[in-house]
Coordinates of C-alpha atoms and ligand atoms in Angstrom, one line a residue:
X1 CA -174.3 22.9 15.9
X2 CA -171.2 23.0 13.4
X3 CA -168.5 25.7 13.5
X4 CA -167.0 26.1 9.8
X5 CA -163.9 28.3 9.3
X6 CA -161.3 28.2 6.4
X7 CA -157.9 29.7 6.3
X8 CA -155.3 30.1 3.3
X9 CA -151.5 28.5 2.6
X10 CA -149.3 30.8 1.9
X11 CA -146.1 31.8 0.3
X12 CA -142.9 34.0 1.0
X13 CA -141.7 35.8 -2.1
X14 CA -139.3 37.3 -0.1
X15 CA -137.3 36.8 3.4
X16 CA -138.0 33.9 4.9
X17 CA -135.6 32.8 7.7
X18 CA -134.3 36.4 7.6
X19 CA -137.4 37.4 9.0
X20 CA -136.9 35.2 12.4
X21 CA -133.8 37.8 12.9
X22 CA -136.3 40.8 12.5
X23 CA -136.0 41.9 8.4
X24 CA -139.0 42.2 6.6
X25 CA -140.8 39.7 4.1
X26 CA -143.2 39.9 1.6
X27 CA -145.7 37.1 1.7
X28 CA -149.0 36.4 0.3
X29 CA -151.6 33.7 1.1
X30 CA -152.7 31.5 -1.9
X31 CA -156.0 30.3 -3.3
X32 CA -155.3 26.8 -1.1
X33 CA -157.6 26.3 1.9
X34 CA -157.6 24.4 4.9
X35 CA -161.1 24.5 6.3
X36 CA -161.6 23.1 10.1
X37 CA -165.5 22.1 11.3
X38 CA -165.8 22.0 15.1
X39 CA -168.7 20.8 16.9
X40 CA -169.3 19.8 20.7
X41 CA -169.4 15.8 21.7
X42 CA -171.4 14.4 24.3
X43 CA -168.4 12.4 25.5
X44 CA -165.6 14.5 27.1
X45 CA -162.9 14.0 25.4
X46 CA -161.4 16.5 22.7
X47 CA -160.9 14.4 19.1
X48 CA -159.1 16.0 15.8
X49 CA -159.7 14.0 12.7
X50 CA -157.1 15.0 9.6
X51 CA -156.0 12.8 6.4
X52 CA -152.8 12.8 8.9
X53 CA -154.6 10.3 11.0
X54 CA -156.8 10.8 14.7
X55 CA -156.1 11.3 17.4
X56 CA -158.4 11.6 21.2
X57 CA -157.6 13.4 24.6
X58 CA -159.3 13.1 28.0
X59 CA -160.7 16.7 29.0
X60 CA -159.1 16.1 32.5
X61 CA -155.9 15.4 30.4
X62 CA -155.5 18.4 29.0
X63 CA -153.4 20.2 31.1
X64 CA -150.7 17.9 30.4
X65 CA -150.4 18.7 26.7
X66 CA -146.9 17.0 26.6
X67 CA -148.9 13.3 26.3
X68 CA -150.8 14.4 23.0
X69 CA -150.1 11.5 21.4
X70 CA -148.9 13.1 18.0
X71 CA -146.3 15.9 18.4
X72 CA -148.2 17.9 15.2
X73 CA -151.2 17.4 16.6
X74 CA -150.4 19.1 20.2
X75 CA -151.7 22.9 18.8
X76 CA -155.3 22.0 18.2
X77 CA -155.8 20.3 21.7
X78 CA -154.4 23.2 23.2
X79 CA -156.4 25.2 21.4
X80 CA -159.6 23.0 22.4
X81 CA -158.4 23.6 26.3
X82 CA -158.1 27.3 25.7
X83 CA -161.2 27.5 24.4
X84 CA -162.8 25.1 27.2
X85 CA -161.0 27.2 30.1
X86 CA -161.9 30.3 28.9
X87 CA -165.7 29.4 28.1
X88 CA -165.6 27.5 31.6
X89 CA -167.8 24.7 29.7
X90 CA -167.3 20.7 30.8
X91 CA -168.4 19.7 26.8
X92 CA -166.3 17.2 25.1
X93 CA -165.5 18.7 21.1
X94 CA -164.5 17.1 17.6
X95 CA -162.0 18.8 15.4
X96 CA -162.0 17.9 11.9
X97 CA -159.5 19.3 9.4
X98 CA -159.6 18.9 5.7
X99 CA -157.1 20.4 3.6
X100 CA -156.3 21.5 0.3
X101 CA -152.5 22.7 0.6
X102 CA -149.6 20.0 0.7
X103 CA -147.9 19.5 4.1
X104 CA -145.0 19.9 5.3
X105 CA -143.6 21.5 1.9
X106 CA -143.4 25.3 3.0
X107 CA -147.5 26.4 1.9
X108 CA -147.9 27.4 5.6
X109 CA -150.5 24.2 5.5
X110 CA -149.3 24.4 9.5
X111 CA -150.2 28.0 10.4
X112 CA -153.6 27.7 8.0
X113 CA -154.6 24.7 9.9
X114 CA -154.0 26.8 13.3
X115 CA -155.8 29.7 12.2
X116 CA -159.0 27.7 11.4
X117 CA -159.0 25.7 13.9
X118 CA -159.0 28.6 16.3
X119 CA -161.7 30.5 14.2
X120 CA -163.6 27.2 14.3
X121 CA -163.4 26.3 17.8
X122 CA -163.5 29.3 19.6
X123 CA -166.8 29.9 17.1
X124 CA -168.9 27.2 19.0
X125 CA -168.9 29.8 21.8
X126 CA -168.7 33.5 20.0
X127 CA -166.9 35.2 16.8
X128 CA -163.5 36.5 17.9
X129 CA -162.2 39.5 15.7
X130 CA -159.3 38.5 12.8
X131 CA -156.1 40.3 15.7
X132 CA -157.6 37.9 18.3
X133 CA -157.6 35.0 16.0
X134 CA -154.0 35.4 15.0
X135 CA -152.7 35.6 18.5
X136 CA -154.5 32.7 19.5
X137 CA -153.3 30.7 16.2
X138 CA -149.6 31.7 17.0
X139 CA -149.6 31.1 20.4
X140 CA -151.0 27.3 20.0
X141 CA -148.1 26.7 16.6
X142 CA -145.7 28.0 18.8
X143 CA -146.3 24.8 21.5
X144 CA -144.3 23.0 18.9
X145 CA -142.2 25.4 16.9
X146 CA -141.2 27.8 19.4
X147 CA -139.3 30.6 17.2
X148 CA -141.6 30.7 14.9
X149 CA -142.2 34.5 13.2
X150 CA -145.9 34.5 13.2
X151 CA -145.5 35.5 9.6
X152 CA -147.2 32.7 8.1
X153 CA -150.3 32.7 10.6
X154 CA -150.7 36.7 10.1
X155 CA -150.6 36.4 6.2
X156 CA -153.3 33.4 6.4
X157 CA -155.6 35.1 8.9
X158 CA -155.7 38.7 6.9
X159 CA -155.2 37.3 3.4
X160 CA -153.1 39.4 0.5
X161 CA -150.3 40.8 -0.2
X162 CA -148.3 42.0 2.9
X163 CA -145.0 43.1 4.4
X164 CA -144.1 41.5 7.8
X165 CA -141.9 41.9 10.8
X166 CA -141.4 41.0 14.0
X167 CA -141.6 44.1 15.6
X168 CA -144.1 46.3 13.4
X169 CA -146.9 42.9 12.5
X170 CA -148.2 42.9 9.3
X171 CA -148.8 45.7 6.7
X172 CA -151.0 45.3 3.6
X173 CA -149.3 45.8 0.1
X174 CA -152.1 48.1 -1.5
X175 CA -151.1 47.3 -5.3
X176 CA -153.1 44.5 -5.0
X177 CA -151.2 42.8 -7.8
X178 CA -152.9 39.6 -9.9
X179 CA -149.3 37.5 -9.6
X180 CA -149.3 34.4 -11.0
X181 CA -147.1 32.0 -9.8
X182 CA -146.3 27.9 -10.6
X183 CA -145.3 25.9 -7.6
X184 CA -143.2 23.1 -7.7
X185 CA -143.0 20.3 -4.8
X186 CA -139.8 18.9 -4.3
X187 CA -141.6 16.0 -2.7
X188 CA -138.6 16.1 0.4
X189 CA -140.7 16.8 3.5
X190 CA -139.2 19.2 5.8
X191 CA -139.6 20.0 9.3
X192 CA -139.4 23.8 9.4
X193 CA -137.6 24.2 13.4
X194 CA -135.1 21.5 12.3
X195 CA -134.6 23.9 9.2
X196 CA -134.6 26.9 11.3
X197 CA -132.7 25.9 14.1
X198 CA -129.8 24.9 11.1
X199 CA -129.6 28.4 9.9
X200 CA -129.2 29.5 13.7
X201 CA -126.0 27.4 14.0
X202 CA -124.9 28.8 10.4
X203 CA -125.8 32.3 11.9
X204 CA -123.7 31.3 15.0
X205 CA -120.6 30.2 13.0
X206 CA -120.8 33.1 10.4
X207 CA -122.0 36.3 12.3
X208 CA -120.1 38.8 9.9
X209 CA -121.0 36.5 6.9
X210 CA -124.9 36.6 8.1
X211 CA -124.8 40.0 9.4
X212 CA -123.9 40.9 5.1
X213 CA -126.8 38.4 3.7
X214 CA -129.3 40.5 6.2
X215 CA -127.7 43.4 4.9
X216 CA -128.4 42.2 1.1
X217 CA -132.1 40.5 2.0
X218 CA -133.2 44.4 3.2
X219 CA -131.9 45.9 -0.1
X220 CA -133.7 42.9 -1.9
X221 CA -137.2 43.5 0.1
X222 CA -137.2 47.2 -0.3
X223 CA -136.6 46.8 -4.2
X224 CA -139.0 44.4 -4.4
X225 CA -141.9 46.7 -2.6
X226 CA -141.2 49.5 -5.2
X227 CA -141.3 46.4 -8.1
X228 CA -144.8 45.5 -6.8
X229 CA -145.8 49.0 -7.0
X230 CA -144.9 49.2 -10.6
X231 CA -145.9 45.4 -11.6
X232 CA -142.7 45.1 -12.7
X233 CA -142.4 41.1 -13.4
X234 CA -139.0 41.0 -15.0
X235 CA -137.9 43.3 -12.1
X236 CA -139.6 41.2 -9.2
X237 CA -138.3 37.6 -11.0
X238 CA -134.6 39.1 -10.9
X239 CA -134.9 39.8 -7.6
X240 CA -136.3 36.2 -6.3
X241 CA -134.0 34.8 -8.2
X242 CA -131.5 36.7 -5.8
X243 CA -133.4 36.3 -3.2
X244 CA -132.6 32.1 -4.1
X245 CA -128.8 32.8 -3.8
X246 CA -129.1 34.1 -0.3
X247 CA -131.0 31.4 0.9
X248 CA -128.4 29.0 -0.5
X249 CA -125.7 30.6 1.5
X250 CA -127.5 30.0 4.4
X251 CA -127.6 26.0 3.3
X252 CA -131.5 25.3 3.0
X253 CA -131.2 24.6 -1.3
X254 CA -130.9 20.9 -2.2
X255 CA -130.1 19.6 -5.2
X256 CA -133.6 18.8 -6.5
X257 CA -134.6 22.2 -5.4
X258 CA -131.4 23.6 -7.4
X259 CA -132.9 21.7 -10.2
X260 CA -136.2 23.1 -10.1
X261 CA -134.9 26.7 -9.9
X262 CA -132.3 26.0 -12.7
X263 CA -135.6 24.5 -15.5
X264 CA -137.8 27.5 -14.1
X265 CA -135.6 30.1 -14.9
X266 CA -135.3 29.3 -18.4
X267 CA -138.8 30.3 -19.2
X268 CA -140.2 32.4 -16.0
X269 CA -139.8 35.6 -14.8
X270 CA -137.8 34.3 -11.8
X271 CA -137.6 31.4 -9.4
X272 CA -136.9 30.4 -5.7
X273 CA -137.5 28.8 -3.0
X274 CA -140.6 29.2 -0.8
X275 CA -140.8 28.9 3.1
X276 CA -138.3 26.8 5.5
X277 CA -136.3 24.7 2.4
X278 CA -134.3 21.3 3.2
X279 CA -136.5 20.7 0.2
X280 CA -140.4 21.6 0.0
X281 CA -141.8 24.0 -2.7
X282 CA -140.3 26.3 -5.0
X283 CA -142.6 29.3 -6.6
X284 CA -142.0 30.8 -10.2
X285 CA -143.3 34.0 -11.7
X286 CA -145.2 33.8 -14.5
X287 CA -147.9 35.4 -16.5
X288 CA -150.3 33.9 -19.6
X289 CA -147.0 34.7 -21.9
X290 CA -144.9 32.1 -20.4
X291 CA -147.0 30.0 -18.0
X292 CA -147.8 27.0 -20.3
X293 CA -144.0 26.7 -21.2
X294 CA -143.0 26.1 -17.3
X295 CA -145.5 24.2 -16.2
X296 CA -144.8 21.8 -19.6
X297 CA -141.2 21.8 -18.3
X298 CA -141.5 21.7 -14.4
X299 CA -144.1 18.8 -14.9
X300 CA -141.4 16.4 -15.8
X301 CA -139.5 17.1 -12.7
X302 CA -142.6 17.4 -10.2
X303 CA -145.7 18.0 -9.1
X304 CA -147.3 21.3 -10.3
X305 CA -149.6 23.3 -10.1
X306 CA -150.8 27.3 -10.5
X307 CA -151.5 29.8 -7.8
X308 CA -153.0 32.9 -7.6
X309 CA -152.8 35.9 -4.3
X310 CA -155.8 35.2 -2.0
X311 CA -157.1 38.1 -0.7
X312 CA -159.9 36.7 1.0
X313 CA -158.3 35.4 4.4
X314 CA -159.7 33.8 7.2
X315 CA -163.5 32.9 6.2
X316 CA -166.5 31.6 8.3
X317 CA -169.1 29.3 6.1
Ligands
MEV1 C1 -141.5 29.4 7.3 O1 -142.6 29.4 6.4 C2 -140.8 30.7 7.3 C3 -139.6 30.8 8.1 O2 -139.1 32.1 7.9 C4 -139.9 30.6 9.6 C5 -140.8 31.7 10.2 O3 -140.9 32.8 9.7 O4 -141.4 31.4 11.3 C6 -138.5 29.8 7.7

């Protein structure tokens, strides 16, 4: 027997790394899967398979996750043992992940890839509800990236348009807006807690300075909620392209990302970048009047391509 779940990337139009300090995002999962397949072995041993490489565990190993032989691969084994404790089974089981979204470039391809897998594993024994999935999925990222939000795991399990902090979870955006948006890869892989723990230190050294770009990023999300409302597009590209300059004080631009930003502003609605930064992906508004124009223009510098909101979410097959 097979277990078959997929999950979405995502992106953050607005907030991220402010939203680690408790101010709301807006983020919406994308039309870019991840899709994990789980089924029990007759050895016992728990193996994940990814175009990242293999890698194999001993079930009696498992409660020493800190040997997992690859650091990125530590949250599916622990979600394997989980899964194993709590179903009090002796069955060895293969994890295999295949996956549409770029890693490692701020698509969430991390939090997807957590969110199936749980779906999928935790399938071979029953269906867990979408709230139980999520806290499983951020539980096993955060083995290896302690502070993370739980934003980008929410967003992939529900799908859509949403609004997250930490305190209140998720809530659904119920325009249900058809945005269109052209992402751009830097190609300069980041790790997102090396990226998160730098704008800790900058928070450290700045506090006042910090304290005012919260201030500004609050003014910036609740503008951009009434923008969605309205499916205001110049409105909603002004603001990520303020959105950008906040998250260059905070030091996470580089100078390819700067460049990106810089072509798609002349033809888009509005530009920034999307997720942790130290490089990764940049997303620009567009709609059918000015989409071929910055994808013509962006392709010289990068790789491209078009996204649309998923609303879909976590899905079994
Ligand atoms: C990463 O996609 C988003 C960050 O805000 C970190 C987080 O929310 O966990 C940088």
């Amino acid at each position: 027997m097979k277990s078959i779940a997929s999950a979405p990337g995502k992106i953050i139009l607005f907030g991220e790394h402010f939203v680690v300090y408790g101010i709301k995002a807006i983020l919406c999962s994308i039309d870019k899967r991840i899709t994990a397949t789980s089924q029990f072995l007759d050895e016992k041993i728990i193996r994940v398979r990814s175009s990242l490489g293999d890698s194999v565990m001993d079930l009696n190993s498992l409660n020493n996750l800190e040997n997992v032989p690859q650091k990125f691969m530590k949250p599916f084994f622990y979600i394997a043992q989980k899964a194993i404790e709590e179903n009090s089974t002796k069955q060895g089981i293969e994890i295999v992940l295949e996956s549409e979204i770029p890693t490692g470039v701020g698509l969430g391809s991390s939090s997807a890839a957590c969110v199936a897998a749980t779906a999928s594993v935790n399938g071979l024994f029953v269906r867990l509800t979408k709230d139980e999935i999520v806290k499983k999925a951020i539980e096993a990222e955060r083995t290896i990236f302690e502070q993370n939000s739980g934003a980008d795991s929410s967003v992939s399990t529900f799908g859509g348009l949403m609004l997250y902090d930490l305190k209140n979870g998720f809530q659904n955006i119920s325009s249900r807006n058809d945005l269109n948006f052209i992402i751009a890869n830097s190609a300069q892989v980041h790790d997102t807690q090396d990226v998160v723990r730098q704008v800790r230190n900058f928070k450290e050294k700045n506090e006042d300075i910090f304290r005012k770009l919260c201030e500004q990023e609050v003014e910036i999300v609740n503008n951009a909620t009434i923008a969605l409302k309205k499916n205001d597009l110049n409105q909603l590209g002004s603001l990520m392209l303020k959105n950008y300059e906040l998250l260059k004080q905070i030091g996470i631009s580089t100078e390819k990302i700067d460049l990106l930003v810089r072509e798609a502003k002349k033809t888009s609605y509005g530009a920034k970048i999307t997720g942790a930064g130290g490089g990764g992906c940049i997303i620009s508004l567009v709609d059918n009047s000015n989409m071929k124009n910055t994808l013509d223009s962006l392709r010289k510098l990068s790789d491209c391509f078009l996204a649309k909101i998923d609303y879909k979410g976590l899905l079994y097959s």
